[in-house]
Short mmCIF file of C-alpha atoms in Angstrom, two decimals:
data_model
loop_
_atom_site.label_atom_id
_atom_site.label_comp_id
_atom_site.label_asym_id
_atom_site.label_seq_id
_atom_site.Cartn_x
_atom_site.Cartn_y
_atom_site.Cartn_z
CA UNK A 1 0.00 0.00 0.00
CA UNK A 2 1.38 3.38 -0.94
CA UNK A 3 2.15 5.64 1.99
CA UNK A 4 -0.19 8.59 2.22
CA UNK A 5 0.38 12.20 3.21
CA UNK A 6 -2.01 14.93 4.22
CA UNK A 7 -2.35 18.69 4.73
CA UNK A 8 -4.94 20.68 6.66
CA UNK A 9 -6.18 24.05 5.39
CA UNK A 10 -5.41 27.23 7.41
CA UNK A 11 -9.03 27.69 8.52
CA UNK A 12 -9.77 23.98 8.96
CA UNK A 13 -12.33 23.98 6.14
CA UNK A 14 -10.54 21.38 4.02
CA UNK A 15 -8.10 18.53 4.47
CA UNK A 16 -6.29 16.85 1.57
CA UNK A 17 -4.47 13.52 1.47
CA UNK A 18 -2.65 11.63 -1.24
CA UNK A 19 -0.28 8.76 -1.93
CA UNK A 20 2.43 8.18 -4.52
CA UNK A 21 0.82 8.01 -7.95
CA UNK A 22 -2.69 8.62 -6.60
CA UNK A 23 -5.37 11.28 -6.98
CA UNK A 24 -5.68 14.07 -4.43
CA UNK A 25 -8.58 13.46 -2.08
CA UNK A 26 -10.14 16.55 -0.49
CA UNK A 27 -12.65 16.43 2.36
CA UNK A 28 -14.87 19.45 3.08
CA UNK A 29 -15.52 19.56 6.84
CA UNK A 30 -18.20 22.25 6.61
CA UNK A 31 -20.18 20.34 3.99
CA UNK A 32 -19.38 17.02 5.64
CA UNK A 33 -18.43 15.32 2.38
CA UNK A 34 -15.58 14.32 0.11
CA UNK A 35 -15.10 16.53 -2.96
CA UNK A 36 -14.52 15.18 -6.48
CA UNK A 37 -10.98 13.82 -6.66
CA UNK A 38 -8.29 15.94 -8.28
CA UNK A 39 -6.79 13.71 -10.98
CA UNK A 40 -3.32 12.34 -10.41
CA UNK A 41 -1.12 10.92 -13.20
CA UNK A 42 -3.41 10.06 -16.11
CA UNK A 43 -2.67 9.81 -19.82
CA UNK A 44 0.01 12.21 -21.00
CA UNK A 45 -0.45 14.48 -17.98
CA UNK A 46 2.00 12.73 -15.67
CA UNK A 47 2.08 14.48 -12.29
CA UNK A 48 3.13 12.52 -9.23
CA UNK A 49 2.61 14.81 -6.22
CA UNK A 50 5.34 14.52 -3.61
CA UNK A 51 4.24 17.51 -1.53
CA UNK A 52 1.04 19.57 -1.29
CA UNK A 53 0.38 22.81 0.62
CA UNK A 54 -2.57 25.15 0.97
CA UNK A 55 -2.26 28.68 -0.41
CA UNK A 56 -4.87 30.57 1.53
CA UNK A 57 -8.08 28.74 2.32
CA UNK A 58 -9.19 27.85 -1.20
CA UNK A 59 -6.12 26.90 -3.25
CA UNK A 60 -4.00 23.76 -3.32
CA UNK A 61 -0.41 23.85 -4.55
CA UNK A 62 1.06 20.51 -5.59
CA UNK A 63 4.75 19.79 -6.26
CA UNK A 64 6.04 16.84 -8.28
CA UNK A 65 9.76 16.19 -7.95
CA UNK A 66 9.80 13.63 -10.78
CA UNK A 67 8.26 16.08 -13.25
CA UNK A 68 9.94 19.22 -11.77
CA UNK A 69 6.53 20.83 -11.79
CA UNK A 70 4.09 22.87 -9.69
CA UNK A 71 0.31 22.80 -10.13
CA UNK A 72 -2.34 24.96 -8.48
CA UNK A 73 -6.03 24.05 -8.07
CA UNK A 74 -9.00 26.02 -6.79
CA UNK A 75 -11.36 24.61 -4.14
CA UNK A 76 -14.07 23.41 -3.93
CA UNK A 77 -14.42 22.88 -7.70
CA UNK A 78 -10.91 21.42 -8.23
CA UNK A 79 -10.31 23.69 -11.24
CA UNK A 80 -6.68 23.72 -12.43
CA UNK A 81 -5.44 27.33 -12.24
CA UNK A 82 -1.83 26.98 -13.38
CA UNK A 83 0.96 24.55 -14.29
CA UNK A 84 4.55 25.70 -13.90
CA UNK A 85 7.82 23.97 -14.82
CA UNK A 86 10.35 24.57 -12.05
CA UNK A 87 13.59 23.76 -13.83
CA UNK A 88 15.93 20.78 -13.92
CA UNK A 89 17.82 21.74 -10.74
CA UNK A 90 14.73 22.06 -8.54
CA UNK A 91 13.97 19.22 -6.15
CA UNK A 92 13.19 20.44 -2.62
CA UNK A 93 9.39 20.36 -2.43
CA UNK A 94 9.06 20.36 1.36
CA UNK A 95 10.78 23.76 1.69
CA UNK A 96 7.95 25.59 -0.11
CA UNK A 97 5.74 28.09 1.69
CA UNK A 98 2.61 30.08 0.80
CA UNK A 99 1.82 33.60 1.97
CA UNK A 100 -1.20 34.33 4.20
CA UNK A 101 -4.14 34.62 1.83
CA UNK A 102 -2.28 32.50 -0.72
CA UNK A 103 -1.20 35.19 -3.19
CA UNK A 104 2.44 34.04 -3.35
CA UNK A 105 4.43 30.82 -3.10
CA UNK A 106 8.15 30.74 -2.27
CA UNK A 107 10.46 27.86 -3.21
CA UNK A 108 14.15 27.06 -3.18
CA UNK A 109 15.12 27.47 -6.83
CA UNK A 110 17.83 24.82 -6.97
CA UNK A 111 19.10 21.92 -4.88
CA UNK A 112 22.66 23.14 -5.50
CA UNK A 113 22.36 26.72 -4.24
CA UNK A 114 20.44 28.92 -1.82
CA UNK A 115 18.47 31.01 -4.31
CA UNK A 116 14.78 31.67 -3.65
CA UNK A 117 11.99 32.24 -6.16
CA UNK A 118 8.61 33.83 -5.53
CA UNK A 119 5.62 32.93 -7.70
CA UNK A 120 2.19 34.45 -8.06
CA UNK A 121 0.11 31.45 -7.07
CA UNK A 122 -2.80 31.61 -9.50
CA UNK A 123 -0.75 32.31 -12.63
CA UNK A 124 2.59 30.65 -11.82
CA UNK A 125 4.37 33.87 -12.83
CA UNK A 126 7.77 34.55 -11.23
CA UNK A 127 7.56 37.82 -9.28
CA UNK A 128 10.84 37.64 -7.33
CA UNK A 129 14.25 35.99 -7.61
CA UNK A 130 16.50 36.35 -4.58
CA UNK A 131 20.08 35.32 -3.95
CA UNK A 132 20.92 36.35 -0.38
CA UNK A 133 24.52 36.59 0.80
CA UNK A 134 24.67 33.74 3.29
CA UNK A 135 28.19 32.40 2.82
CA UNK A 136 28.32 31.34 6.50
CA UNK A 137 25.59 28.76 5.96
CA UNK A 138 25.67 25.59 3.91
CA UNK A 139 21.99 24.69 3.66
CA UNK A 140 18.67 26.43 3.09
CA UNK A 141 16.29 24.48 5.36
CA UNK A 142 12.87 26.16 5.24
CA UNK A 143 10.92 29.18 3.97
CA UNK A 144 8.11 30.81 5.97
CA UNK A 145 5.96 33.91 5.43
CA UNK A 146 5.22 36.30 8.29
CA UNK A 147 1.69 36.29 9.78
CA UNK A 148 0.94 39.73 8.27
CA UNK A 149 2.28 38.73 4.84
CA UNK A 150 4.72 41.65 4.72
CA UNK A 151 7.92 39.60 5.03
CA UNK A 152 9.17 36.08 4.68
CA UNK A 153 11.98 34.29 6.43
CA UNK A 154 14.53 31.75 5.25
CA UNK A 155 16.11 29.35 7.73
CA UNK A 156 19.72 28.40 7.02
CA UNK A 157 22.03 25.96 8.77
CA UNK A 158 25.80 25.74 8.83
CA UNK A 159 28.29 23.71 10.84
CA UNK A 160 28.83 26.57 13.29
CA UNK A 161 25.68 28.69 13.22
CA UNK A 162 21.97 28.93 12.39
CA UNK A 163 20.76 31.86 10.31
CA UNK A 164 17.33 33.42 9.83
CA UNK A 165 17.21 35.83 6.88
CA UNK A 166 14.21 38.19 6.72
CA UNK A 167 13.11 39.73 3.42
CA UNK A 168 10.64 42.49 2.64
CA UNK A 169 8.01 41.39 0.15
CA UNK A 170 7.55 44.97 -1.07
CA UNK A 171 11.06 45.30 -2.52
CA UNK A 172 12.67 41.85 -2.08
CA UNK A 173 15.50 43.31 -0.01
CA UNK A 174 17.18 41.57 2.89
CA UNK A 175 15.86 43.33 6.01
CA UNK A 176 17.61 41.37 8.78
CA UNK A 177 19.99 38.45 9.20
CA UNK A 178 19.86 36.78 12.61
CA UNK A 179 22.78 34.49 13.43
CA UNK A 180 22.61 32.03 16.31
CA UNK A 181 25.79 30.25 17.37
CA UNK A 182 26.38 27.42 17.84
CA UNK A 183 24.13 25.83 15.23
CA UNK A 184 20.73 24.86 16.68
CA UNK A 185 20.54 21.77 14.50
CA UNK A 186 24.01 20.57 15.45
CA UNK A 187 23.91 21.42 19.15
CA UNK A 188 20.42 20.03 19.81
CA UNK A 189 20.72 16.93 17.61
CA UNK A 190 17.50 17.69 15.70
CA UNK A 191 18.10 14.97 13.12
CA UNK A 192 14.81 13.26 13.94
CA UNK A 193 12.68 16.34 14.59
CA UNK A 194 10.80 18.60 12.20
CA UNK A 195 13.19 20.62 10.07
CA UNK A 196 11.26 23.86 9.95
CA UNK A 197 10.72 27.49 10.79
CA UNK A 198 7.44 28.83 12.21
CA UNK A 199 6.61 32.44 13.12
CA UNK A 200 4.81 33.19 16.36
CA UNK A 201 1.43 34.90 15.68
CA UNK A 202 2.76 38.30 16.82
CA UNK A 203 5.81 38.07 14.53
CA UNK A 204 8.25 38.62 17.40
CA UNK A 205 9.67 35.12 17.79
CA UNK A 206 10.41 31.98 15.76
CA UNK A 207 10.03 28.29 16.54
CA UNK A 208 13.05 26.55 14.99
CA UNK A 209 13.18 22.78 14.31
CA UNK A 210 10.28 22.35 16.78
CA UNK A 211 12.94 22.51 19.50
CA UNK A 212 14.03 26.10 20.06
CA UNK A 213 12.53 29.60 20.36
CA UNK A 214 14.46 32.55 18.91
CA UNK A 215 13.62 36.13 19.90
CA UNK A 216 13.68 38.43 16.88
CA UNK A 217 14.49 41.70 18.67
CA UNK A 218 17.15 40.20 20.93
CA UNK A 219 18.45 38.01 18.07
CA UNK A 220 19.14 35.21 20.48
CA UNK A 221 17.95 31.77 21.56
CA UNK A 222 15.62 32.25 24.56
CA UNK A 223 14.16 28.79 25.16
CA UNK A 224 14.77 25.16 24.28
CA UNK A 225 12.26 22.33 24.66
CA UNK A 226 13.11 19.00 26.26
CA UNK A 227 13.62 16.13 23.87
CA UNK A 228 10.43 14.18 23.11
CA UNK A 229 9.86 10.91 24.96
CA UNK A 230 8.59 8.77 22.07
CA UNK A 231 9.37 10.40 18.75
CA UNK A 232 9.62 13.86 17.20
CA UNK A 233 7.18 16.16 19.00
CA UNK A 234 4.87 18.38 16.94
CA UNK A 235 4.67 21.99 18.11
CA UNK A 236 2.77 25.08 16.98
CA UNK A 237 2.85 28.63 18.42
CA UNK A 238 -0.73 29.59 19.32
CA UNK A 239 -0.06 33.03 20.85
CA UNK A 240 2.83 35.38 21.48
CA UNK A 241 3.75 33.49 24.64
CA UNK A 242 2.35 29.98 24.19
CA UNK A 243 3.25 26.88 22.15
CA UNK A 244 1.03 23.81 21.81
CA UNK A 245 2.91 20.48 21.87
CA UNK A 246 1.87 16.97 20.90
CA UNK A 247 4.37 14.38 22.10
CA UNK A 248 3.59 10.86 20.91
CA UNK A 249 2.54 8.85 17.89
CA UNK A 250 -0.72 7.98 16.12
CA UNK A 251 -1.76 5.66 18.97
CA UNK A 252 -0.77 7.42 22.16
CA UNK A 253 0.56 10.79 23.17
CA UNK A 254 0.12 13.93 25.25
CA UNK A 255 -1.10 17.39 24.23
CA UNK A 256 -0.12 20.41 26.28
CA UNK A 257 0.58 24.13 25.98
#
């Protein structure tokens, strides 16, 4: 049986799940029913989704590593809005991020460098191409838009330090570069935890790798979570001062804030 993956919409209206080589299945919680399936690889239109995210509440963005392609569909009708070829060097689907409201999608442009591309979601048009100066860092780990949609952040990791680069969406310029030493990933052994970057709702702090909290103004690490007891814990900031944590697996676990 093919392994399946899922994504929940920002407002909880829809959930989508899929498996390798399968259609996308969307369930509408408000209507209490499954929507018509979004076709997977059929005929000459070969598209094997490896990662899917929501762009706003009513758009799905699918990424296919095999086809180096991005597709966008509208919900609830499943209408295909755009198909975009991402280039032969692209291959990091899980680093993609959509802006609040879903107007833009950011991706790492190439698996061999740290360039970032911004697309207009509905048309697939490139609206920004960034190449930040981050020589200190070896890897671009995750992209994440700010809660107000005015900026987006890129999480970088190096052998000696972690970097968070903040860009203005209005002009594409680098606004801040926060460096945390030693590297959060290396020092906290986050190999088996989520490799991501999440803004707090007030935009003043970041949750890094689900294990550490970085204060934006102080540009320093202010809190680290204990290592999970069973497996990688799942955490989400729910206010400026609170993080919800699920520590467990699909059979047993604890939820606390």
